[in-house]
Coordinates of N, CA and C in Angstrom, one line a residue:
R1 N -9.4 -14.5 18.4 CA -10.6 -14.0 17.8 C -11.8 -14.3 18.7
S2 N -12.6 -13.3 19.0 CA -13.8 -13.5 19.8 C -13.5 -13.9 21.2
C3 N -12.3 -13.6 21.7 CA -12.0 -13.8 23.2 C -12.5 -12.5 23.9
Y4 N -13.8 -12.4 24.2 CA -14.4 -11.1 24.5 C -13.9 -10.5 25.8
S5 N -13.3 -11.3 26.7 CA -12.8 -10.7 28.0 C -11.4 -10.2 27.9
V6 N -10.7 -10.5 26.8 CA -9.3 -10.0 26.7 C -9.3 -8.5 26.5
N7 N -8.6 -7.7 27.3 CA -8.5 -6.3 27.1 C -7.1 -5.8 26.9
S8 N -6.1 -6.7 27.0 CA -4.7 -6.2 26.8 C -3.9 -7.4 26.3
I9 N -3.0 -7.1 25.4 CA -2.1 -8.2 24.8 C -0.7 -7.6 24.8
T10 N 0.3 -8.4 25.2 CA 1.7 -8.0 25.1 C 2.4 -9.0 24.2
I11 N 3.1 -8.5 23.1 CA 3.7 -9.4 22.1 C 5.2 -9.3 22.3
P12 N 5.9 -10.4 22.5 CA 7.3 -10.4 22.7 C 8.1 -10.1 21.4
S13 N 9.3 -9.8 21.6 CA 10.2 -9.4 20.5 C 10.5 -10.5 19.5
T14 N 10.3 -11.7 19.9 CA 10.6 -12.9 19.1 C 9.6 -13.1 18.0
V15 N 8.4 -12.5 18.1 CA 7.3 -12.8 17.1 C 7.7 -12.1 15.8
E16 N 7.5 -12.9 14.7 CA 7.8 -12.4 13.4 C 6.6 -12.2 12.5
S17 N 5.5 -12.9 12.8 CA 4.3 -12.6 12.0 C 3.1 -12.9 12.8
I18 N 2.0 -12.2 12.5 CA 0.7 -12.5 13.1 C -0.4 -12.4 12.0
G19 N -1.3 -13.4 11.9 CA -2.2 -13.4 10.8 C -3.3 -12.4 10.9
T20 N -4.0 -12.2 9.8 CA -5.1 -11.3 9.7 C -6.2 -11.6 10.7
N21 N -6.8 -10.6 11.3 CA -7.9 -10.7 12.3 C -7.6 -11.5 13.5
S22 N -6.3 -11.6 13.8 CA -5.9 -12.3 15.1 C -6.4 -11.5 16.3
F23 N -6.6 -10.2 16.1 CA -7.1 -9.4 17.3 C -8.5 -8.9 17.0
R24 N -9.3 -9.8 16.5 CA -10.7 -9.4 16.3 C -11.5 -9.6 17.6
I25 N -11.2 -8.7 18.5 CA -11.7 -8.8 19.9 C -12.4 -7.4 20.2
A26 N -13.7 -7.4 20.4 CA -14.4 -6.1 20.6 C -13.9 -5.3 21.8
G27 N -13.5 -6.0 22.9 CA -13.1 -5.3 24.1 C -11.6 -5.0 24.2
L28 N -10.9 -5.3 23.2 CA -9.4 -5.0 23.3 C -9.1 -3.6 23.4
A29 N -8.3 -3.2 24.4 CA -8.0 -1.8 24.7 C -6.6 -1.4 24.4
E30 N -5.6 -2.4 24.6 CA -4.2 -2.1 24.5 C -3.5 -3.2 23.8
V31 N -2.6 -2.9 22.9 CA -1.7 -3.9 22.4 C -0.3 -3.4 22.5
Y32 N 0.6 -4.0 23.2 CA 2.0 -3.6 23.4 C 2.8 -4.6 22.5
N33 N 3.4 -4.0 21.5 CA 4.2 -4.7 20.5 C 5.7 -4.5 20.7
Y34 N 6.4 -5.5 21.2 CA 7.8 -5.3 21.5 C 8.6 -5.9 20.3
S35 N 7.9 -6.3 19.2 CA 8.7 -6.8 18.1 C 9.0 -5.6 17.2
T36 N 9.6 -5.9 16.0 CA 10.2 -4.8 15.2 C 9.3 -4.5 14.0
F37 N 8.1 -5.0 14.0 CA 7.2 -4.7 12.8 C 5.9 -4.3 13.2
D38 N 5.2 -3.6 12.3 CA 3.8 -3.1 12.6 C 2.9 -4.3 12.4
I39 N 1.8 -4.2 13.2 CA 0.7 -5.3 13.1 C -0.6 -4.6 12.8
E40 N -1.3 -5.2 11.8 CA -2.6 -4.8 11.5 C -3.6 -5.3 12.5
L41 N -4.3 -4.4 13.2 CA -5.2 -4.8 14.2 C -6.3 -5.7 13.7
G42 N -6.8 -5.5 12.5 CA -7.8 -6.3 11.9 C -7.9 -6.0 10.4
S43 N -8.7 -6.8 9.8 CA -8.9 -6.6 8.3 C -9.6 -5.3 8.1
T44 N -9.0 -4.5 7.2 CA -9.7 -3.2 6.9 C -11.0 -3.5 6.1
D45 N -11.1 -4.6 5.5 CA -12.3 -4.9 4.7 C -13.5 -5.0 5.7
N46 N -13.2 -5.6 6.8 CA -14.2 -5.8 7.8 C -14.3 -4.7 8.8
G47 N -13.3 -3.8 8.9 CA -13.4 -2.6 9.7 C -13.1 -2.8 11.1
Y48 N -12.5 -3.9 11.5 CA -12.4 -4.2 13.0 C -11.4 -3.3 13.7
A49 N -10.6 -2.6 12.9 CA -9.7 -1.7 13.5 C -10.4 -0.6 14.3
G50 N -11.6 -0.3 13.9 CA -12.4 0.7 14.5 C -12.9 0.3 15.9
Y51 N -12.7 -0.9 16.4 CA -13.1 -1.3 17.7 C -12.1 -1.0 18.7
Y52 N -10.9 -0.7 18.4 CA -9.8 -0.6 19.3 C -9.6 0.8 19.8
T53 N -9.1 0.9 21.1 CA -8.9 2.2 21.7 C -7.5 2.6 21.7
K54 N -6.6 1.8 21.4 CA -5.1 2.1 21.3 C -4.5 1.5 20.1
V55 N -3.4 2.1 19.7 CA -2.7 1.6 18.5 C -1.7 0.6 18.8
V56 N -1.3 -0.2 17.8 CA -0.2 -1.1 17.9 C 1.1 -0.3 17.9
Y57 N 2.0 -0.6 18.8 CA 3.2 0.2 19.0 C 4.4 -0.6 18.5
N58 N 5.4 0.1 18.0 CA 6.7 -0.5 17.6 C 7.6 -0.4 18.8
A59 N 8.6 -1.2 18.8 CA 9.6 -1.2 19.9 C 10.3 0.1 20.1
S60 N 10.4 0.8 18.9 CA 11.1 2.1 19.0 C 10.2 3.2 19.7
D61 N 9.0 2.9 19.8 CA 8.1 3.9 20.4 C 8.0 3.7 22.0
L62 N 8.6 2.7 22.5 CA 8.5 2.4 23.9 C 9.2 3.4 24.7
V63 N 8.6 4.1 25.7 CA 9.2 5.0 26.6 C 8.8 4.6 28.0
N64 N 9.8 4.2 28.8 CA 9.5 3.7 30.1 C 8.4 2.7 30.2
D65 N 8.4 1.8 29.2 CA 7.4 0.7 29.1 C 6.0 1.2 29.0
K66 N 5.8 2.4 28.7 CA 4.4 3.0 28.5 C 4.4 3.7 27.2
P67 N 4.2 3.1 26.1 CA 4.3 3.8 24.8 C 3.1 4.7 24.5
E68 N 3.4 5.9 24.4 CA 2.3 6.9 24.1 C 2.6 7.8 22.9
S69 N 3.8 7.6 22.3 CA 4.3 8.5 21.3 C 3.5 8.5 20.0
R70 N 2.6 7.4 19.8 CA 1.9 7.3 18.6 C 0.4 7.6 18.8
V71 N 0.1 8.1 20.0 CA -1.3 8.4 20.2 C -1.5 9.9 20.6
K72 N -2.4 10.6 20.0 CA -2.7 11.9 20.3 C -4.2 12.0 20.7
T73 N -4.6 12.4 21.8 CA -6.0 12.5 22.3 C -6.4 13.9 22.5
I74 N -7.5 14.3 21.9 CA -8.1 15.6 22.1 C -9.5 15.3 22.5
G75 N -9.9 15.7 23.7 CA -11.2 15.4 24.2 C -11.4 13.9 24.3
N76 N -12.4 13.5 23.6 CA -12.8 12.0 23.6 C -12.4 11.3 22.4
V77 N -11.5 11.9 21.5 CA -11.1 11.3 20.3 C -9.6 11.0 20.3
S78 N -9.3 9.8 19.9 CA -7.9 9.5 19.8 C -7.4 9.4 18.3
Y79 N -6.2 9.9 18.1 CA -5.7 9.9 16.7 C -4.5 9.0 16.7
Y80 N -4.5 8.0 15.8 CA -3.4 7.1 15.8 C -2.4 7.4 14.7
V81 N -1.2 7.7 15.0 CA -0.3 8.3 14.1 C 0.5 7.2 13.4
Y82 N 0.4 7.1 12.0 CA 1.2 6.2 11.2 C 2.1 7.1 10.4
G83 N 3.4 7.3 10.7 CA 4.2 8.2 10.0 C 3.7 9.6 10.3
D84 N 3.4 10.4 9.3 CA 2.8 11.7 9.5 C 1.3 11.8 9.4
D85 N 0.7 10.6 9.2 CA -0.8 10.6 9.0 C -1.5 10.4 10.3
F86 N -2.7 11.1 10.4 CA -3.6 10.9 11.5 C -4.8 10.2 11.1
I87 N -5.2 9.2 11.9 CA -6.3 8.4 11.5 C -7.3 8.4 12.7
A88 N -8.5 8.8 12.4 CA -9.5 9.0 13.5 C -10.3 7.7 13.8
L89 N -10.4 7.5 15.1 CA -11.2 6.4 15.6 C -11.9 6.9 16.9
A90 N -13.2 6.5 17.1 CA -13.8 6.9 18.3 C -13.5 5.8 19.4
P91 N -13.2 6.3 20.6 CA -12.9 5.3 21.7 C -14.1 4.4 22.0
T92 N -13.8 3.2 22.1 CA -14.9 2.2 22.3 C -15.8 2.5 23.5
E93 N -15.2 2.9 24.6 CA -16.0 3.0 25.9 C -16.9 4.2 25.8
S94 N -16.8 5.2 24.9 CA -17.6 6.4 24.9 C -18.5 6.4 23.7
R95 N -18.7 5.4 23.0 CA -19.5 5.4 21.8 C -21.0 5.9 22.0
A96 N -21.6 5.4 23.1 CA -23.0 5.7 23.3 C -23.2 7.2 23.9
T97 N -22.1 7.8 24.3 CA -22.3 9.1 25.0 C -21.6 10.2 24.2
L98 N -20.8 9.9 23.2 CA -20.0 10.9 22.5 C -20.9 11.8 21.7
K99 N -20.9 13.1 22.0 CA -21.8 14.1 21.3 C -21.2 14.9 20.3
E100 N -20.0 15.3 20.5 CA -19.3 16.2 19.5 C -17.9 15.8 19.3
V101 N -17.4 15.8 18.0 CA -16.1 15.4 17.7 C -15.5 16.6 16.9
V102 N -14.3 17.0 17.3 CA -13.5 18.0 16.5 C -12.2 17.3 16.1
L103 N -12.1 16.9 14.8 CA -11.0 16.2 14.3 C -9.8 17.2 14.0
D104 N -8.7 16.7 14.4 CA -7.4 17.4 14.1 C -7.3 17.7 12.6
E105 N -6.8 18.9 12.2 CA -6.7 19.2 10.8 C -5.8 18.3 10.1
R106 N -5.0 17.6 10.8 CA -4.0 16.7 10.1 C -4.6 15.3 9.8
T107 N -5.9 15.1 10.2 CA -6.5 13.8 10.0 C -6.7 13.5 8.5
T108 N -6.2 12.4 8.1 CA -6.2 12.1 6.6 C -7.2 10.9 6.3
E109 N -7.6 10.2 7.3 CA -8.4 9.0 7.1 C -9.4 8.8 8.2
I110 N -10.6 8.5 7.9 CA -11.6 8.1 9.0 C -11.8 6.6 8.7
K111 N -11.4 5.8 9.6 CA -11.4 4.3 9.4 C -12.8 3.7 9.3
N112 N -12.8 2.5 8.8 CA -14.0 1.6 8.8 C -14.5 1.5 10.2
F113 N -15.8 1.6 10.4 CA -16.4 1.5 11.7 C -16.0 2.6 12.7
A114 N -15.3 3.6 12.2 CA -14.7 4.6 13.2 C -15.7 5.1 14.2
F115 N -16.9 5.6 13.8 CA -17.9 6.1 14.7 C -19.2 5.3 14.6
N116 N -19.1 4.1 14.2 CA -20.3 3.3 14.2 C -20.9 3.1 15.5
Y117 N -22.2 3.3 15.6 CA -23.0 3.2 16.8 C -22.7 4.3 17.8
C118 N -22.1 5.4 17.3 CA -22.0 6.6 18.2 C -23.4 7.3 18.1
T119 N -24.3 6.7 18.8 CA -25.8 7.1 18.6 C -26.1 8.5 19.2
A120 N -25.2 9.0 20.0 CA -25.4 10.4 20.6 C -24.7 11.5 19.8
L121 N -23.9 11.1 18.8 CA -23.0 12.0 18.1 C -23.9 13.0 17.3
E122 N -23.7 14.3 17.6 CA -24.6 15.3 16.9 C -23.8 16.1 15.9
S123 N -22.5 16.2 16.0 CA -21.7 17.0 15.1 C -20.3 16.5 15.0
I124 N -19.8 16.6 13.8 CA -18.4 16.3 13.5 C -17.9 17.1 12.3
N125 N -16.7 17.6 12.5 CA -16.1 18.4 11.3 C -15.4 17.4 10.4
M126 N -15.1 17.8 9.2 CA -14.5 16.9 8.2 C -13.3 17.7 7.6
P127 N -12.1 17.6 8.2 CA -11.0 18.4 7.8 C -10.7 18.2 6.3
E128 N -10.1 19.2 5.7 CA -9.9 19.1 4.2 C -8.8 18.2 3.8
N129 N -8.0 17.8 4.8 CA -6.9 16.8 4.5 C -7.5 15.3 4.5
V130 N -8.7 15.1 4.9 CA -9.3 13.8 4.8 C -9.4 13.3 3.4
K131 N -8.8 12.2 3.1 CA -8.8 11.6 1.7 C -9.5 10.3 1.7
K132 N -9.9 9.7 2.8 CA -10.5 8.4 2.8 C -11.6 8.3 3.9
L133 N -12.8 7.9 3.5 CA -13.9 7.7 4.4 C -14.1 6.2 4.4
G134 N -13.9 5.5 5.5 CA -14.1 4.1 5.6 C -15.5 3.7 5.5
A135 N -15.7 2.4 5.1 CA -17.0 1.8 5.1 C -17.6 1.8 6.5
T136 N -18.9 2.1 6.6 CA -19.6 2.1 7.9 C -19.0 3.1 8.9
A137 N -18.3 4.1 8.4 CA -17.7 5.0 9.3 C -18.6 5.7 10.3
F138 N -19.8 6.1 9.8 CA -20.8 6.8 10.6 C -22.2 6.1 10.6
Q139 N -22.1 4.8 10.4 CA -23.3 4.0 10.5 C -24.0 4.1 11.8
N140 N -25.3 4.3 11.8 CA -26.1 4.3 13.1 C -25.8 5.5 14.0
C141 N -25.3 6.6 13.4 CA -25.1 7.8 14.1 C -26.5 8.5 14.0
E142 N -27.4 8.1 14.8 CA -28.8 8.5 14.6 C -29.0 9.9 15.0
S143 N -28.1 10.5 15.8 CA -28.3 11.9 16.2 C -27.5 12.9 15.4
L144 N -26.8 12.4 14.4 CA -25.9 13.3 13.6 C -26.8 14.3 12.9
S145 N -26.8 15.6 13.3 CA -27.7 16.5 12.7 C -27.1 17.8 12.1
T146 N -25.8 17.7 11.8 CA -25.1 18.8 11.2 C -24.8 18.4 9.8
A147 N -24.8 19.4 8.8 CA -24.5 19.1 7.4 C -23.1 18.6 7.3
I148 N -22.9 17.7 6.4 CA -21.6 17.1 6.2 C -21.1 17.6 4.8
V149 N -19.9 18.1 4.8 CA -19.2 18.5 3.6 C -18.0 17.6 3.4
I150 N -18.1 16.7 2.5 CA -17.0 15.7 2.2 C -15.9 16.5 1.5
P151 N -14.7 16.4 1.9 CA -13.6 17.2 1.3 C -13.2 16.7 -0.1
E152 N -12.8 17.7 -0.9 CA -12.2 17.4 -2.2 C -11.0 16.4 -2.0
G153 N -10.9 15.4 -2.8 CA -9.8 14.4 -2.6 C -10.3 13.1 -2.2
V154 N -11.5 13.0 -1.6 CA -12.1 11.7 -1.3 C -12.6 11.2 -2.6
T155 N -12.3 9.9 -2.9 CA -12.7 9.3 -4.2 C -13.8 8.3 -4.0
E156 N -14.1 7.9 -2.8 CA -15.1 6.9 -2.6 C -15.9 7.1 -1.4
I157 N -17.2 7.0 -1.4 CA -18.0 6.9 -0.2 C -18.4 5.4 -0.1
G158 N -17.8 4.8 0.9 CA -17.9 3.4 1.1 C -19.3 2.8 1.4
N159 N -19.4 1.5 1.5 CA -20.6 0.8 1.9 C -21.0 1.2 3.3
Y160 N -22.3 1.6 3.4 CA -22.9 1.8 4.7 C -22.2 3.0 5.5
T161 N -21.5 3.9 4.8 CA -20.8 5.0 5.4 C -21.7 5.8 6.3
F162 N -22.9 6.3 5.8 CA -23.8 7.1 6.5 C -25.1 6.3 6.8
N163 N -25.1 5.1 6.7 CA -26.3 4.2 6.8 C -27.0 4.6 8.2
N164 N -28.3 4.8 8.0 CA -29.2 5.0 9.2 C -28.8 6.3 10.0
C165 N -28.3 7.3 9.3 CA -28.1 8.6 10.0 C -29.4 9.4 9.8
R166 N -30.4 9.1 10.6 CA -31.7 9.6 10.4 C -31.9 11.1 10.4
K167 N -31.1 11.8 11.1 CA -31.2 13.3 11.3 C -30.2 14.1 10.4
L168 N -29.4 13.4 9.6 CA -28.5 14.1 8.8 C -29.2 14.9 7.8
P169 N -29.0 16.3 7.8 CA -29.8 17.1 6.9 C -29.4 17.2 5.5
S170 N -28.0 17.2 5.3 CA -27.5 17.3 3.9 C -26.1 16.8 3.9
V171 N -25.7 16.4 2.7 CA -24.3 16.0 2.4 C -23.9 16.6 1.1
T172 N -22.7 17.2 1.1 CA -22.1 17.8 -0.1 C -21.0 16.8 -0.6
I173 N -21.2 16.3 -1.8 CA -20.3 15.3 -2.4 C -19.4 16.0 -3.3
P174 N -18.1 15.9 -3.1 CA -17.1 16.6 -4.0 C -17.0 16.0 -5.4
S175 N -16.3 16.8 -6.2 CA -16.2 16.3 -7.6 C -15.1 15.3 -7.8
T176 N -14.4 14.9 -6.7 CA -13.4 13.8 -6.8 C -14.0 12.4 -6.5
V177 N -15.2 12.3 -6.0 CA -15.8 11.0 -5.7 C -16.2 10.4 -7.0
T178 N -15.8 9.1 -7.2 CA -16.2 8.3 -8.4 C -17.2 7.2 -8.1
S179 N -17.3 6.8 -6.8 CA -18.3 5.8 -6.5 C -19.0 6.0 -5.2
I180 N -20.2 5.6 -5.1 CA -21.0 5.7 -3.9 C -21.5 4.3 -3.6
G181 N -21.0 3.7 -2.5 CA -21.2 2.3 -2.2 C -22.6 1.9 -1.8
R182 N -22.9 0.7 -1.6 CA -24.2 0.2 -1.3 C -24.6 0.6 0.1
N183 N -25.8 1.0 0.2 CA -26.4 1.5 1.5 C -25.7 2.7 2.1
A184 N -24.9 3.4 1.3 CA -24.1 4.5 1.8 C -24.9 5.5 2.5
F185 N -26.2 5.8 2.1 CA -27.1 6.8 2.7 C -28.4 6.2 3.0
Y186 N -28.4 4.9 3.2 CA -29.7 4.2 3.4 C -30.4 4.8 4.7
N187 N -31.7 5.1 4.6 CA -32.5 5.5 5.7 C -32.0 6.9 6.3
C188 N -31.4 7.7 5.4 CA -31.1 9.1 5.8 C -32.3 9.9 5.6
E189 N -33.3 9.7 6.4 CA -34.7 10.2 6.1 C -34.9 11.7 6.2
S190 N -33.8 12.4 6.6 CA -34.0 13.9 6.7 C -33.4 14.6 5.5
I191 N -32.6 13.9 4.7 CA -32.0 14.6 3.5 C -33.1 14.9 2.5
T192 N -33.2 16.1 2.0 CA -34.2 16.5 1.0 C -33.7 16.6 -0.4
S193 N -32.4 16.8 -0.6 CA -31.9 16.9 -1.9 C -30.5 16.4 -2.0
I194 N -30.1 16.0 -3.2 CA -28.7 15.4 -3.3 C -28.3 15.8 -4.7
N195 N -27.0 16.2 -4.8 CA -26.4 16.6 -6.1 C -25.3 15.6 -6.3
I196 N -25.4 14.8 -7.3 CA -24.3 13.8 -7.6 C -23.5 14.2 -8.7
P197 N -22.2 14.6 -8.5 CA -21.4 15.2 -9.5 C -21.0 14.3 -10.6
G198 N -20.6 14.8 -11.7 CA -20.3 14.1 -12.9 C -19.1 13.1 -12.7
S199 N -18.4 13.3 -11.7 CA -17.2 12.4 -11.4 C -17.7 11.0 -11.0
V200 N -18.9 11.0 -10.4 CA -19.5 9.7 -9.9 C -19.9 8.8 -11.0
Q201 N -19.3 7.6 -11.1 CA -19.6 6.7 -12.2 C -20.6 5.6 -11.7
T202 N -20.6 5.2 -10.5 CA -21.4 4.2 -10.0 C -22.2 4.6 -8.7
I203 N -23.4 4.3 -8.6 CA -24.2 4.4 -7.4 C -24.6 3.0 -7.0
G204 N -24.2 2.6 -5.8 CA -24.3 1.2 -5.4 C -25.7 0.8 -5.0
Q205 N -25.9 -0.5 -4.7 CA -27.2 -1.0 -4.3 C -27.7 -0.3 -3.1
S206 N -29.0 0.1 -3.1 CA -29.7 0.7 -2.0 C -28.9 1.9 -1.4
A207 N -28.2 2.6 -2.2 CA -27.3 3.7 -1.8 C -28.2 4.8 -1.1
F208 N -29.3 5.1 -1.7 CA -30.2 6.2 -1.1 C -31.6 5.6 -0.8
S209 N -31.7 4.3 -0.6 CA -33.0 3.7 -0.3 C -33.5 4.2 1.0
S210 N -34.8 4.4 1.1 CA -35.5 4.8 2.3 C -35.1 6.3 2.8
C211 N -34.6 7.1 1.9 CA -34.5 8.5 2.1 C -35.8 9.2 1.9
Q212 N -36.7 9.1 2.9 CA -38.1 9.4 2.7 C -38.4 10.8 2.5
S213 N -37.5 11.7 2.8 CA -37.7 13.2 2.6 C -37.1 13.7 1.3
L214 N -36.4 12.8 0.6 CA -35.6 13.2 -0.6 C -36.6 13.6 -1.7
M215 N -36.5 14.9 -2.1 CA -37.4 15.4 -3.2 C -36.7 15.6 -4.5
N216 N -35.4 16.1 -4.4 CA -34.7 16.5 -5.6 C -33.4 15.7 -5.7
V217 N -33.2 15.1 -6.8 CA -31.9 14.4 -7.1 C -31.4 14.9 -8.4
T218 N -30.1 15.3 -8.4 CA -29.5 15.7 -9.7 C -28.4 14.7 -10.0
L219 N -28.6 14.0 -11.2 CA -27.6 13.1 -11.7 C -26.9 13.7 -12.9
N220 N -25.6 13.9 -12.8 CA -24.9 14.6 -13.8 C -24.3 13.7 -14.8
D221 N -24.0 14.2 -16.0 CA -23.2 13.4 -17.0 C -22.0 12.8 -16.5
G222 N -21.7 11.6 -16.8 CA -20.5 10.9 -16.2 C -21.0 9.6 -15.5
L223 N -22.2 9.7 -14.9 CA -22.7 8.5 -14.2 C -23.0 7.4 -15.2
Q224 N -22.6 6.2 -14.8 CA -22.7 5.0 -15.8 C -23.6 4.0 -15.3
S225 N -23.7 3.7 -14.0 CA -24.6 2.7 -13.5 C -25.3 3.0 -12.2
I226 N -26.5 2.6 -12.1 CA -27.3 2.8 -10.9 C -27.7 1.4 -10.4
G227 N -27.3 1.1 -9.1 CA -27.5 -0.2 -8.6 C -28.9 -0.5 -8.1
Q228 N -29.2 -1.8 -7.9 CA -30.5 -2.3 -7.5 C -31.0 -1.5 -6.2
N229 N -32.2 -1.1 -6.2 CA -32.9 -0.5 -5.1 C -32.2 0.9 -4.7
A230 N -31.5 1.5 -5.6 CA -30.7 2.7 -5.3 C -31.5 3.8 -4.6
F231 N -32.8 4.0 -5.1 CA -33.6 5.0 -4.6 C -35.0 4.4 -4.2
M232 N -35.0 3.2 -3.8 CA -36.2 2.5 -3.4 C -36.8 3.2 -2.1
S233 N -38.1 3.3 -2.1 CA -38.8 3.8 -0.9 C -38.5 5.3 -0.6
C234 N -38.1 6.0 -1.7 CA -37.9 7.5 -1.6 C -39.3 8.1 -1.9
Y235 N -40.2 8.1 -1.0 CA -41.6 8.4 -1.3 C -41.8 9.9 -1.7
S236 N -40.9 10.8 -1.3 CA -41.1 12.2 -1.7 C -40.5 12.6 -3.0
L237 N -39.8 11.7 -3.6 CA -39.1 12.0 -4.9 C -40.1 12.2 -6.0
K238 N -40.0 13.4 -6.6 CA -41.0 13.7 -7.7 C -40.5 13.4 -9.1
S239 N -39.2 13.7 -9.4 CA -38.7 13.4 -10.7 C -37.2 13.3 -10.7
V240 N -36.7 12.6 -11.6 CA -35.2 12.4 -11.8 C -34.9 12.4 -13.2
T241 N -33.9 13.2 -13.6 CA -33.4 13.1 -15.0 C -32.1 12.3 -15.1
I242 N -32.2 11.2 -15.9 CA -31.1 10.3 -16.0 C -30.2 10.7 -17.2
P243 N -28.9 10.9 -16.9 CA -28.1 11.4 -18.0 C -27.8 10.3 -19.1
Q244 N -27.4 10.8 -20.3 CA -27.2 9.8 -21.4 C -26.0 8.9 -21.2
T245 N -25.2 9.2 -20.2 CA -24.0 8.4 -20.0 C -24.3 7.1 -19.2
V246 N -25.5 7.1 -18.6 CA -25.9 5.9 -17.9 C -26.2 4.7 -18.8
T247 N -25.5 3.6 -18.6 CA -25.7 2.4 -19.4 C -26.4 1.2 -18.7
T248 N -26.4 1.3 -17.4 CA -27.0 0.2 -16.6 C -27.9 0.8 -15.5
I249 N -29.2 0.3 -15.5 CA -30.1 0.6 -14.4 C -30.6 -0.7 -13.9
D250 N -30.3 -1.0 -12.6 CA -30.6 -2.3 -12.1 C -32.1 -2.4 -11.6
R251 N -32.5 -3.5 -11.0 CA -33.9 -3.7 -10.6 C -34.3 -2.8 -9.5
N252 N -35.6 -2.4 -9.5 CA -36.3 -1.7 -8.4 C -35.6 -0.4 -8.0
V253 N -34.9 0.3 -8.9 CA -34.2 1.5 -8.6 C -35.1 2.5 -7.9
F254 N -36.3 2.7 -8.5 CA -37.2 3.7 -8.0 C -38.5 3.1 -7.4
S255 N -38.4 1.9 -7.0 CA -39.6 1.2 -6.5 C -40.1 1.8 -5.2
T256 N -41.4 1.8 -5.0 CA -42.0 2.3 -3.7 C -42.8 1.3 -3.0
I257 N -42.5 0.0 -3.5 CA -43.3 -1.1 -2.8 C -42.5 -1.5 -1.6

């Protein structure tokens, strides 16, 4: 962990287990696994898998000592194949210059931290097969300026998912989403309206805080709790109707101080 100059690791076939976050190394580019089990690159709670540019390989994937069978690259985006699933991560070395991403239609998950600090990213599609959006997946994508339509089937918008996406014009939240995490849309200052479907039960702390252009918010029946500071510093917000299903409204939800 934190061995910042390490960029490649080879694991021998005798290894039987490796602890969580053993590869918490920002510069790590390749892991060659000659053992017979899969290795988690990092704790998914912390999202460190998003920092890696290659997947962990099984011995069965080795071809001429250069395993490539579990990686598919289109343009500047690599897809890491686990069984039949495609999981999207942005290559570490191109984060600051990546402008456009076209995800393969087979992509099922966008990992934690997947496009974090892709500050030049302007557009990305969201294939309908995507079922999971990782926490902090698009945090600090300051140039993201195309509307996002989250596919049906996604059940959670994680913590900090679109945090600080200043130019994001709009987001469509599907009827399958049940929770919106803390700071999920914090400082998305270009969003003017948001419709929160009745499937959403919880809005997390500071979820829409500092959305300074937000004028219209529709909260539908089914919502149960609104977290602290959820709409704090939304200076353009004129009115909100809170449905009867809401049982908890935390502190400073609509504060402008």
